[in-house]
Short mmCIF file of C-alpha atoms in Angstrom, two decimals:
data_model
loop_
_atom_site.label_atom_id
_atom_site.label_comp_id
_atom_site.label_asym_id
_atom_site.label_seq_id
_atom_site.Cartn_x
_atom_site.Cartn_y
_atom_site.Cartn_z
CA MET H 1 66.06 122.99 130.92
CA ILE H 2 69.42 123.99 129.56
CA SER H 3 69.45 127.25 127.62
CA THR H 4 72.90 128.73 128.17
CA ILE H 5 76.12 126.78 127.78
CA GLY H 6 79.43 128.10 129.05
CA ILE H 7 82.55 127.00 127.24
CA ILE H 8 86.00 127.38 128.75
CA GLY H 9 88.69 127.55 126.12
CA SER H 10 88.45 128.78 122.54
CA GLY H 11 90.99 126.53 120.83
CA THR H 12 90.07 123.96 118.19
CA MET H 13 87.97 121.95 120.63
CA GLY H 14 86.38 124.85 122.56
CA SER H 15 85.45 126.86 119.47
CA GLY H 16 84.25 123.71 117.69
CA ILE H 17 81.97 122.81 120.61
CA ALA H 18 80.73 126.43 120.77
CA GLU H 19 79.84 126.26 117.09
CA VAL H 20 77.94 122.99 117.54
CA ALA H 21 76.07 124.35 120.59
CA ALA H 22 75.13 127.64 118.89
CA LEU H 23 73.92 125.82 115.78
CA ALA H 24 71.75 123.64 118.01
CA GLY H 25 70.06 126.79 119.34
CA PHE H 26 71.83 127.26 122.68
CA ASN H 27 73.12 130.56 123.97
CA VAL H 28 76.87 130.25 124.34
CA VAL H 29 79.35 132.09 126.52
CA MET H 30 82.86 131.29 125.35
CA ASN H 31 85.63 132.12 127.77
CA ASP H 32 89.39 132.23 127.34
CA LEU H 33 92.37 133.94 128.96
CA SER H 34 93.00 136.50 126.25
CA ARG H 35 91.04 138.56 123.75
CA LYS H 36 93.43 137.33 121.06
CA ALA H 37 92.56 133.67 121.73
CA LEU H 38 88.84 134.47 121.78
CA ASP H 39 89.03 136.40 118.49
CA SER H 40 90.89 133.60 116.79
CA GLY H 41 88.33 131.07 118.09
CA LEU H 42 85.46 133.26 116.93
CA ASN H 43 87.11 133.64 113.52
CA ARG H 44 87.37 129.90 113.17
CA ILE H 45 83.66 129.59 113.92
CA LYS H 46 82.82 132.31 111.36
CA GLN H 47 84.90 130.59 108.69
CA ASN H 48 83.26 127.22 109.37
CA LEU H 49 79.77 128.72 109.30
CA ASN H 50 80.53 130.56 106.05
CA ARG H 51 81.80 127.35 104.50
CA SER H 52 78.62 125.57 105.60
CA VAL H 53 76.55 128.31 103.93
CA GLU H 54 78.60 128.02 100.73
CA LYS H 55 78.07 124.26 100.71
CA ASP H 56 74.33 124.74 101.28
CA ARG H 57 74.39 122.82 104.56
CA ILE H 58 72.83 125.77 106.40
CA THR H 59 71.21 129.04 105.35
CA ALA H 60 72.89 132.43 105.78
CA VAL H 61 70.18 133.32 108.32
CA VAL H 62 71.00 130.29 110.45
CA ALA H 63 74.70 131.17 110.32
CA THR H 64 74.05 134.77 111.37
CA GLU H 65 71.69 133.77 114.15
CA SER H 66 74.05 131.08 115.44
CA LEU H 67 76.94 133.49 115.53
CA ALA H 68 74.78 136.04 117.36
CA ARG H 69 74.17 133.45 120.10
CA ILE H 70 77.87 133.33 120.98
CA ARG H 71 79.20 135.82 123.48
CA THR H 72 82.88 135.89 124.35
CA SER H 73 84.60 137.00 127.51
CA GLU H 74 87.94 136.96 129.29
CA GLU H 75 86.10 137.16 132.60
CA PHE H 76 84.24 134.42 134.41
CA SER H 77 81.31 136.64 135.45
CA PRO H 78 79.31 136.28 132.19
CA LEU H 79 79.32 132.51 132.81
CA GLU H 80 77.09 133.01 135.87
CA THR H 81 73.92 132.38 133.89
CA ALA H 82 75.17 129.12 132.38
CA ASP H 83 73.20 125.94 133.13
CA PHE H 84 75.91 123.74 131.72
CA VAL H 85 79.64 124.41 131.40
CA ILE H 86 81.96 122.52 129.07
CA GLU H 87 85.60 122.95 129.93
CA ALA H 88 88.03 122.56 127.02
CA ALA H 89 91.14 124.15 128.51
CA ILE H 90 94.61 122.62 128.28
CA GLU H 91 95.17 119.10 129.63
CA ASP H 92 96.44 120.09 133.05
CA LEU H 93 94.77 118.74 136.15
CA ASN H 94 95.50 121.77 138.35
CA ILE H 95 94.25 124.25 135.76
CA LYS H 96 91.03 122.28 135.27
CA ARG H 97 90.48 121.95 139.02
CA ASP H 98 91.09 125.65 139.46
CA ILE H 99 88.53 126.55 136.77
CA PHE H 100 85.87 124.31 138.32
CA GLN H 101 86.56 125.60 141.82
CA LYS H 102 86.05 129.19 140.67
CA LEU H 103 82.85 128.29 138.86
CA ASP H 104 81.64 126.24 141.84
CA ALA H 105 81.48 129.40 143.93
CA MET H 106 79.66 131.40 141.25
CA LEU H 107 77.17 129.21 139.46
CA ASN H 108 73.73 127.99 140.35
CA PRO H 109 74.21 124.76 142.37
CA GLU H 110 72.18 122.85 139.80
CA ALA H 111 74.59 123.70 136.98
CA ILE H 112 76.54 120.82 135.49
CA PHE H 113 80.30 120.95 134.92
CA ALA H 114 81.52 118.87 132.00
CA THR H 115 85.13 118.44 131.03
CA ASN H 116 86.28 117.65 127.51
CA THR H 117 89.44 115.97 128.81
CA SER H 118 90.71 113.00 126.82
CA SER H 119 93.42 111.86 129.20
CA LEU H 120 92.67 113.01 132.75
CA SER H 121 90.43 111.34 135.29
CA ILE H 122 86.97 112.88 135.69
CA THR H 123 86.94 111.72 139.31
CA SER H 124 90.18 113.54 139.96
CA ILE H 125 89.04 116.78 138.28
CA ALA H 126 85.82 116.62 140.34
CA ALA H 127 87.56 116.03 143.65
CA THR H 128 87.97 119.68 144.65
CA VAL H 129 84.45 120.98 143.97
CA LYS H 130 81.37 120.72 146.20
CA ARG H 131 79.06 119.53 143.43
CA THR H 132 80.99 116.30 142.67
CA GLY H 133 77.76 114.64 141.53
CA ASN H 134 77.37 117.32 138.87
CA VAL H 135 80.77 116.79 137.26
CA VAL H 136 80.94 114.63 134.16
CA GLY H 137 83.18 113.93 131.19
CA MET H 138 81.95 115.06 127.80
CA HIS H 139 84.60 113.98 125.35
CA PHE H 140 84.11 115.43 121.87
CA PHE H 141 86.29 114.30 118.99
CA ASN H 142 88.32 116.54 116.73
CA PRO H 143 86.92 118.42 114.85
CA PRO H 144 83.71 118.70 116.93
CA PRO H 145 81.50 120.07 114.12
CA LEU H 146 82.22 116.97 111.99
CA MET H 147 82.67 114.13 114.46
CA LYS H 148 79.40 112.63 115.68
CA LEU H 149 80.78 110.77 118.68
CA VAL H 150 80.69 112.08 122.24
CA GLU H 151 81.90 109.91 125.12
CA VAL H 152 79.90 110.77 128.23
CA VAL H 153 82.17 109.72 131.08
CA LYS H 154 80.81 108.93 134.51
CA GLY H 155 83.26 109.67 137.29
CA LYS H 156 83.17 107.85 140.59
CA GLN H 157 80.69 110.35 142.01
CA THR H 158 78.85 111.51 138.88
CA SER H 159 75.12 111.14 139.49
CA ASP H 160 72.92 109.16 137.12
CA GLU H 161 70.90 112.30 136.55
CA THR H 162 73.96 114.31 135.50
CA ALA H 163 74.93 111.57 133.05
CA ALA H 164 71.38 111.45 131.67
CA VAL H 165 71.22 115.24 131.20
CA THR H 166 74.59 115.16 129.44
CA VAL H 167 73.51 112.36 127.11
CA GLU H 168 70.36 114.31 126.29
CA LEU H 169 72.34 117.50 125.68
CA ALA H 170 74.71 115.66 123.32
CA ARG H 171 71.69 114.39 121.40
CA ARG H 172 70.23 117.88 121.17
CA MET H 173 73.57 118.96 119.72
CA GLY H 174 73.09 116.35 117.01
CA LYS H 175 75.74 114.03 118.41
CA ALA H 176 75.79 110.29 119.08
CA PRO H 177 76.62 109.91 122.78
CA VAL H 178 77.95 106.73 124.39
CA ILE H 179 78.28 106.20 128.13
CA CYS H 180 81.43 104.91 129.74
CA LYS H 181 83.13 104.64 133.09
CA ASP H 182 85.99 106.88 134.14
CA THR H 183 88.94 104.66 133.19
CA PRO H 184 92.13 105.53 131.29
CA GLY H 185 91.49 106.25 127.60
CA PHE H 186 87.71 105.87 128.11
CA ILE H 187 86.53 103.74 125.15
CA VAL H 188 88.13 104.94 121.93
CA ASN H 189 91.62 105.87 123.09
CA ARG H 190 91.86 102.57 124.93
CA VAL H 191 90.29 100.04 122.55
CA ALA H 192 92.15 101.55 119.56
CA ARG H 193 95.59 101.03 121.13
CA PRO H 194 96.26 97.60 119.54
CA PHE H 195 95.57 98.98 116.05
CA TYR H 196 98.75 101.04 116.37
CA GLY H 197 100.65 98.89 118.87
CA GLU H 198 100.43 95.66 116.88
CA ALA H 199 101.20 97.43 113.59
CA LEU H 200 104.35 98.90 115.18
CA ARG H 201 105.36 95.49 116.51
CA LEU H 202 104.78 93.85 113.12
CA LEU H 203 107.02 96.52 111.59
CA GLY H 204 109.66 96.16 114.30
CA GLU H 205 109.71 92.37 113.88
CA GLY H 206 110.02 92.71 110.10
CA VAL H 207 106.85 90.74 109.39
CA ALA H 208 105.89 93.28 106.71
CA THR H 209 106.74 96.83 105.62
CA VAL H 210 104.82 100.02 106.45
CA GLU H 211 103.23 100.06 102.98
CA GLU H 212 102.33 96.34 103.06
CA ILE H 213 100.77 96.51 106.53
CA ASP H 214 98.62 99.49 105.51
CA ARG H 215 97.64 97.77 102.26
CA ILE H 216 96.67 94.55 104.06
CA VAL H 217 94.65 96.32 106.74
CA LYS H 218 92.72 98.30 104.12
CA LEU H 219 92.15 95.63 101.47
CA GLU H 220 91.78 92.56 103.66
CA GLY H 221 90.09 94.25 106.61
CA GLY H 222 88.10 97.02 104.94
CA PHE H 223 89.58 99.77 107.12
CA LYS H 224 89.49 103.22 105.50
CA MET H 225 93.06 103.97 106.58
CA GLY H 226 96.01 101.82 107.52
CA PRO H 227 97.59 102.20 110.97
CA PHE H 228 100.67 104.03 109.67
CA GLU H 229 98.69 106.46 107.52
CA LEU H 230 96.51 107.13 110.53
CA MET H 231 99.46 107.66 112.90
CA ASP H 232 100.94 110.14 110.39
CA LEU H 233 97.61 111.97 110.30
CA ILE H 234 97.14 112.04 114.08
CA GLY H 235 100.77 112.97 114.66
CA ILE H 236 103.33 110.46 115.92
CA ASP H 237 103.91 112.64 119.00
CA VAL H 238 100.20 112.84 119.85
CA ASN H 239 99.70 109.12 119.35
CA TYR H 240 102.80 108.31 121.43
CA ALA H 241 101.59 110.64 124.22
CA VAL H 242 98.17 108.96 124.33
CA THR H 243 99.75 105.50 124.42
CA LYS H 244 102.15 106.51 127.18
CA SER H 245 99.37 108.09 129.20
CA VAL H 246 97.12 105.02 129.00
CA TYR H 247 100.10 102.74 129.73
CA GLU H 248 101.11 104.72 132.81
CA GLN H 249 97.59 105.11 134.13
CA PHE H 250 97.09 101.34 133.88
CA PHE H 251 100.24 100.81 135.99
CA HIS H 252 102.36 99.60 133.07
CA GLU H 253 99.90 97.06 131.75
CA PRO H 254 101.85 95.37 128.92
CA ARG H 255 98.92 95.59 126.49
CA PHE H 256 99.44 99.35 126.31
CA ARG H 257 103.24 99.38 126.21
CA PRO H 258 104.50 101.97 123.69
CA HIS H 259 106.99 100.96 120.99
CA PRO H 260 110.57 102.28 120.65
CA ILE H 261 109.87 103.16 116.99
CA GLN H 262 107.40 105.80 118.21
CA ARG H 263 109.81 107.35 120.64
CA GLN H 264 112.60 107.40 118.09
CA MET H 265 110.41 109.17 115.55
CA VAL H 266 109.38 111.75 118.14
CA GLU H 267 113.05 112.29 119.02
CA ALA H 268 113.90 112.67 115.34
CA GLY H 269 111.12 115.22 114.90
CA THR H 270 109.46 113.15 112.17
CA LEU H 271 105.92 113.54 113.46
CA GLY H 272 103.84 112.67 110.42
CA ARG H 273 101.98 114.92 108.02
CA LYS H 274 102.51 118.07 110.03
CA THR H 275 106.29 117.82 109.59
CA LYS H 276 105.96 116.41 106.05
CA LYS H 277 107.78 113.29 107.20
CA GLY H 278 106.56 110.37 109.25
CA PHE H 279 106.10 106.79 108.15
CA TYR H 280 105.58 108.32 104.72
CA GLN H 281 106.97 111.44 103.01
CA TYR H 282 104.51 114.24 102.22
CA MET V 1 87.62 73.54 80.47
CA ALA V 2 87.52 70.86 83.14
CA LEU V 3 86.81 71.99 86.65
CA LYS V 4 89.85 72.06 88.90
CA THR V 5 89.39 70.02 92.02
CA ILE V 6 90.52 71.43 95.32
CA CYS V 7 90.40 69.71 98.67
CA ILE V 8 89.28 71.93 101.57
CA VAL V 9 89.42 70.77 105.19
CA GLY V 10 89.45 72.51 108.57
CA ASP V 11 87.26 74.61 110.86
CA GLU V 12 83.66 74.47 109.73
CA ALA V 13 83.04 78.21 109.42
CA LEU V 14 86.17 78.71 107.32
CA VAL V 15 85.58 75.65 105.14
CA LYS V 16 82.08 76.94 104.42
CA GLU V 17 83.30 80.39 103.40
CA TYR V 18 86.07 79.04 101.19
CA ILE V 19 83.80 76.47 99.52
CA ALA V 20 81.18 79.13 98.82
CA LEU V 21 83.73 81.41 97.16
CA ALA V 22 85.68 78.69 95.32
CA SER V 23 82.51 77.03 94.00
CA SER V 24 81.34 80.37 92.64
CA LYS V 25 84.67 80.57 90.77
CA ARG V 26 84.08 77.17 89.16
CA TYR V 27 86.25 75.05 91.43
CA LYS V 28 85.09 71.59 92.40
CA CYS V 29 85.50 71.35 96.16
CA THR V 30 85.98 68.09 98.04
CA SER V 31 86.57 67.25 101.66
CA THR V 32 88.87 64.32 100.94
CA PRO V 33 92.12 64.31 98.99
CA SER V 34 92.10 62.33 95.75
CA LYS V 35 94.09 61.75 92.57
CA THR V 36 92.30 64.64 90.87
CA THR V 37 93.11 67.14 93.63
CA THR V 38 95.21 69.98 92.22
CA LEU V 39 95.44 72.09 95.38
CA ALA V 40 94.62 71.59 99.06
CA LEU V 41 93.52 74.03 101.75
CA GLU V 42 93.94 73.21 105.44
CA LEU V 43 91.84 75.73 107.40
CA THR V 44 92.05 74.62 111.03
CA ASN V 45 92.81 77.38 113.53
CA ILE V 46 91.23 76.06 116.70
CA SER V 47 92.71 72.63 117.40
CA ILE V 48 96.38 72.04 116.73
CA GLU V 49 95.86 68.28 117.06
CA VAL V 50 93.19 68.31 114.36
CA LYS V 51 95.35 70.49 112.18
CA GLN V 52 98.28 68.14 112.55
CA LYS V 53 96.13 65.13 111.70
CA ASN V 54 94.63 66.84 108.65
CA LEU V 55 97.99 67.99 107.32
CA ARG V 56 99.57 64.57 107.75
CA ARG V 57 96.68 63.00 105.90
CA LEU V 58 96.92 65.49 103.04
CA ASP V 59 100.69 65.09 102.88
CA LYS V 60 100.40 61.32 102.74
CA SER V 61 97.55 61.20 100.21
CA LEU V 62 98.58 63.87 97.75
CA LYS V 63 101.39 63.76 95.21
CA LYS V 64 104.29 65.78 96.56
CA SER V 65 103.92 68.37 93.79
CA ILE V 66 100.43 69.36 95.00
CA PRO V 67 100.59 72.64 97.00
CA ILE V 68 98.99 72.84 100.43
CA LEU V 69 97.78 76.27 101.58
CA SER V 70 97.52 75.99 105.32
CA SER V 71 96.12 78.59 107.68
CA SER V 72 99.04 79.81 109.77
CA VAL V 73 97.38 82.31 112.07
CA THR V 74 97.56 80.05 115.13
CA VAL V 75 100.62 77.90 114.30
CA THR V 76 103.59 79.13 112.29
CA VAL V 77 104.46 77.41 109.02
CA ALA V 78 107.88 76.65 110.51
CA GLU V 79 106.17 74.53 113.14
CA GLN V 80 103.77 72.92 110.67
CA ASN V 81 106.78 71.99 108.50
CA THR V 82 107.97 69.62 111.21
CA TRP V 83 104.75 67.60 111.03
CA ILE V 84 104.97 66.44 107.42
CA LYS V 85 107.35 64.75 104.96
CA HIS V 86 107.11 67.35 102.19
CA PRO V 87 107.18 70.77 103.85
CA GLU V 88 108.37 72.45 100.62
CA ARG V 89 104.79 72.24 99.31
CA LEU V 90 103.40 74.12 102.31
CA ILE V 91 102.60 77.83 102.39
CA GLY V 92 100.89 79.73 105.22
CA LEU V 93 97.56 81.46 104.64
CA GLY V 94 95.83 84.12 106.72
CA ALA V 95 92.48 82.41 107.08
CA LEU V 96 90.00 83.79 109.58
CA PRO V 97 86.21 83.89 109.27
CA THR V 98 84.78 87.06 107.62
CA LEU V 99 88.09 88.04 106.01
CA LEU V 100 87.08 86.67 102.61
CA GLN V 101 84.83 89.72 102.40
CA GLY V 102 88.03 91.70 101.79
CA SER V 103 89.95 91.81 98.54
CA LEU V 104 93.32 90.50 99.68
CA LEU V 105 94.79 87.25 100.98
CA GLU V 106 97.93 87.09 103.11
CA PHE V 107 100.40 84.30 102.43
CA ALA V 108 103.39 83.35 104.55
CA PRO V 109 105.97 81.18 102.84
CA SER V 110 108.50 79.36 105.03
CA SER V 111 112.18 79.13 104.16
CA LEU V 112 111.40 75.77 102.55
CA THR V 113 108.41 76.82 100.43
CA THR V 114 109.26 76.44 96.71
CA ASP V 115 108.76 79.21 94.17
CA ALA V 116 106.29 76.98 92.34
CA VAL V 117 104.12 76.74 95.46
CA LYS V 118 104.29 80.51 96.02
CA ALA V 119 103.24 81.03 92.41
CA ALA V 120 100.41 78.50 92.71
CA ALA V 121 99.10 80.25 95.84
CA GLN V 122 99.08 83.58 94.04
CA VAL V 123 97.38 82.17 90.95
CA PHE V 124 94.73 80.58 93.17
CA ALA V 125 94.14 83.86 95.06
CA ARG V 126 93.81 85.78 91.81
CA SER V 127 91.31 83.22 90.50
CA LEU V 128 89.21 84.00 93.61
CA GLY V 129 89.44 87.69 92.73
CA LYS V 130 91.92 88.52 95.50
CA GLU V 131 95.13 90.47 95.58
CA THR V 132 97.94 88.89 97.56
CA SER V 133 100.57 89.93 100.03
CA LEU V 134 103.55 87.82 101.05
CA VAL V 135 104.45 88.36 104.70
CA GLN V 136 106.90 86.77 107.12
CA ASP V 137 105.89 83.57 108.89
CA SER V 138 104.75 84.87 112.28
CA ALA V 139 101.85 83.94 114.57
CA GLY V 140 98.71 85.86 113.66
CA LEU V 141 100.29 87.19 110.45
CA VAL V 142 99.24 90.83 109.91
CA LEU V 143 95.50 91.49 109.91
CA PRO V 144 94.39 88.58 112.15
CA ARG V 145 96.92 89.75 114.76
CA ILE V 146 95.79 93.39 114.69
CA LEU V 147 92.09 92.56 114.49
CA CYS V 148 92.03 89.89 117.20
CA SER V 149 94.06 92.13 119.50
CA LEU V 150 91.46 94.88 119.01
CA ILE V 151 88.64 92.46 119.77
CA ASN V 152 90.53 91.16 122.81
CA GLU V 153 90.88 94.73 124.13
CA ALA V 154 87.17 95.35 123.53
CA CYS V 155 86.48 92.17 125.53
CA PHE V 156 88.61 93.44 128.42
CA ALA V 157 86.71 96.75 128.36
CA LEU V 158 83.37 94.93 128.17
CA GLY V 159 84.27 92.53 130.96
CA GLU V 160 85.39 95.39 133.20
CA GLY V 161 82.04 97.08 132.64
CA ILE V 162 83.58 100.19 131.04
CA ALA V 163 80.65 100.39 128.62
CA ASP V 164 78.14 98.06 127.02
CA GLY V 165 78.86 96.27 123.75
CA THR V 166 76.67 98.52 121.63
CA ASP V 167 78.36 101.66 122.94
CA ILE V 168 81.83 100.20 122.44
CA ASP V 169 80.96 99.40 118.82
CA THR V 170 79.36 102.81 118.22
CA ALA V 171 82.39 104.54 119.71
CA MET V 172 84.87 102.66 117.54
CA LYS V 173 82.87 103.10 114.35
CA LEU V 174 82.26 106.82 114.85
CA GLY V 175 85.44 107.71 116.73
CA THR V 176 87.95 105.86 114.57
CA ASN V 177 85.98 105.04 111.43
CA TYR V 178 86.38 101.26 111.79
CA PRO V 179 84.28 99.29 109.27
CA ASP V 180 82.61 97.33 112.08
CA GLY V 181 82.55 97.47 115.86
CA PRO V 182 85.01 95.09 117.56
CA VAL V 183 82.33 93.38 119.66
CA HIS V 184 80.06 92.66 116.70
CA TRP V 185 83.03 91.71 114.51
CA GLY V 186 84.25 89.33 117.19
CA MET V 187 80.87 87.62 117.23
CA GLN V 188 80.93 87.34 113.43
CA ILE V 189 84.40 85.80 113.43
CA GLY V 190 83.52 83.53 116.32
CA LEU V 191 85.00 83.92 119.77
CA GLU V 192 86.67 80.54 119.65
CA GLN V 193 88.58 81.68 116.58
CA VAL V 194 89.54 85.01 118.14
CA HIS V 195 90.63 83.23 121.30
CA ALA V 196 92.72 80.77 119.28
CA VAL V 197 94.59 83.65 117.61
CA VAL V 198 95.17 85.54 120.86
CA ALA V 199 96.30 82.37 122.64
CA ALA V 200 98.70 81.63 119.77
CA LEU V 201 100.19 85.13 120.07
CA HIS V 202 100.61 84.58 123.80
CA ARG V 203 102.36 81.25 123.18
CA HIS V 204 104.48 82.57 120.32
CA PHE V 205 105.73 85.74 121.98
CA GLY V 206 105.51 84.72 125.64
CA ASP V 207 104.37 88.29 126.33
CA ASP V 208 101.51 89.01 128.72
CA ARG V 209 100.25 91.73 126.41
CA TYR V 210 98.66 88.86 124.49
CA ARG V 211 96.84 87.16 127.33
CA ALA V 212 93.19 86.58 126.50
CA ALA V 213 90.45 88.63 128.14
CA PRO V 214 88.45 86.50 130.60
CA LEU V 215 85.33 87.19 128.53
CA LEU V 216 86.91 85.67 125.45
CA ARG V 217 87.21 82.41 127.33
CA SER V 218 83.82 82.43 128.92
CA ALA V 219 80.51 81.56 127.41
CA SER V 220 78.86 84.38 129.30
CA PHE V 221 79.92 86.80 126.58
CA GLN V 222 76.66 86.49 124.72
CA ASP V 223 74.67 87.47 127.79
CA MET V 224 76.60 90.64 128.41
CA ILE V 225 75.89 92.48 125.20
#
């Protein structure tokens, strides 16, 4: 039975997952490299919980109790009691491997190591630990408190039991888990590629303008957002990086080929909403 | 006011959808061209031979002033123009099953399409309660190209056993807010239709990014989800 969840990283994803876990009644140990990062993560959680109280989604008691369940530490030692660790550190294979290797030596051999990676291979992250069967992908979407989806990713050596425990944990956190194999982009980041890729090609070929393509996709197709609005929201740089990563991991499969328009926009620094200029002006 | 008569021919699923909508908007729909026909719709996406035959028949039977709105998601209007004597009456239409649920129709005029035909297409769309968008004549037009490419990618993922169909649909609806999952949507459109669009993109662009997923071609699809 899982009662304590360790979370590595207190950025948007780490703190968001910590919030979800604490609200679901788990004890949480949130770890990061610096006190400053931990405080800023904890502040984000406090603000979110306060907002939820203001909007009557939770009571003030629930917010206080949830917050009290979260401990923070710059050291790994408080993670020792964790039954389940979710790693949400930066997307760097060596850093993730290093974290799991350290934990491997400390934690109960039954403990499960989940990684929130969106672009690295679970199999590869698991390769340097002893408990390869206990390593799994648990891909939350941004922002974790709002997004229901969790991709539970089975690496080459992930055991069925580990996957089942992870699915059950995601459900207990109020999420909707799906199971997928460890392949580039998992489900969402792979299957969504043509939404952007074809829109960019249509634009590049002059079939229709940015505004017309978005209008058609929304009115004719019933999509909430057009591909260009969505790319501006995600960030042109982020979207381009995901496309490039999937393309390269699939050995240059032409279905995932990025478009020069993306690269040019990244080079120009017009990255979408965050720079006030992308396909649209903000 | 007398009912306007329109002649609708083509793929069964599309003909059905268009007749249902047009009839509800007080059009009289026929499957053969006649002297009273004021507008014709050619809605074949699957077989180019059938499409060619239908268009030639419409072109021969109808006065040359009668506009023909012809689905151009699997063959460009430029190519269809070469099949008939009066290509100036032809305008491309983005017809694909389920898309009439939306509130917009895509039209693709060719360089020969007259202004009168463009206007007639827009008046017809408005009478069906649809907005319009004029796009360049290109295989798949806009939404059918994006949508069928998404469904094709979902079919690759499904065929490679990445996840089951239900999970793929759940992931896309919750992860990207799509109005429907690509596997379910593909089934609603009809896999033959989706395959016809993807195959047309492959032919048109000669780019392997548009090759069809094996599952799209195989009847085993149904069993896998």
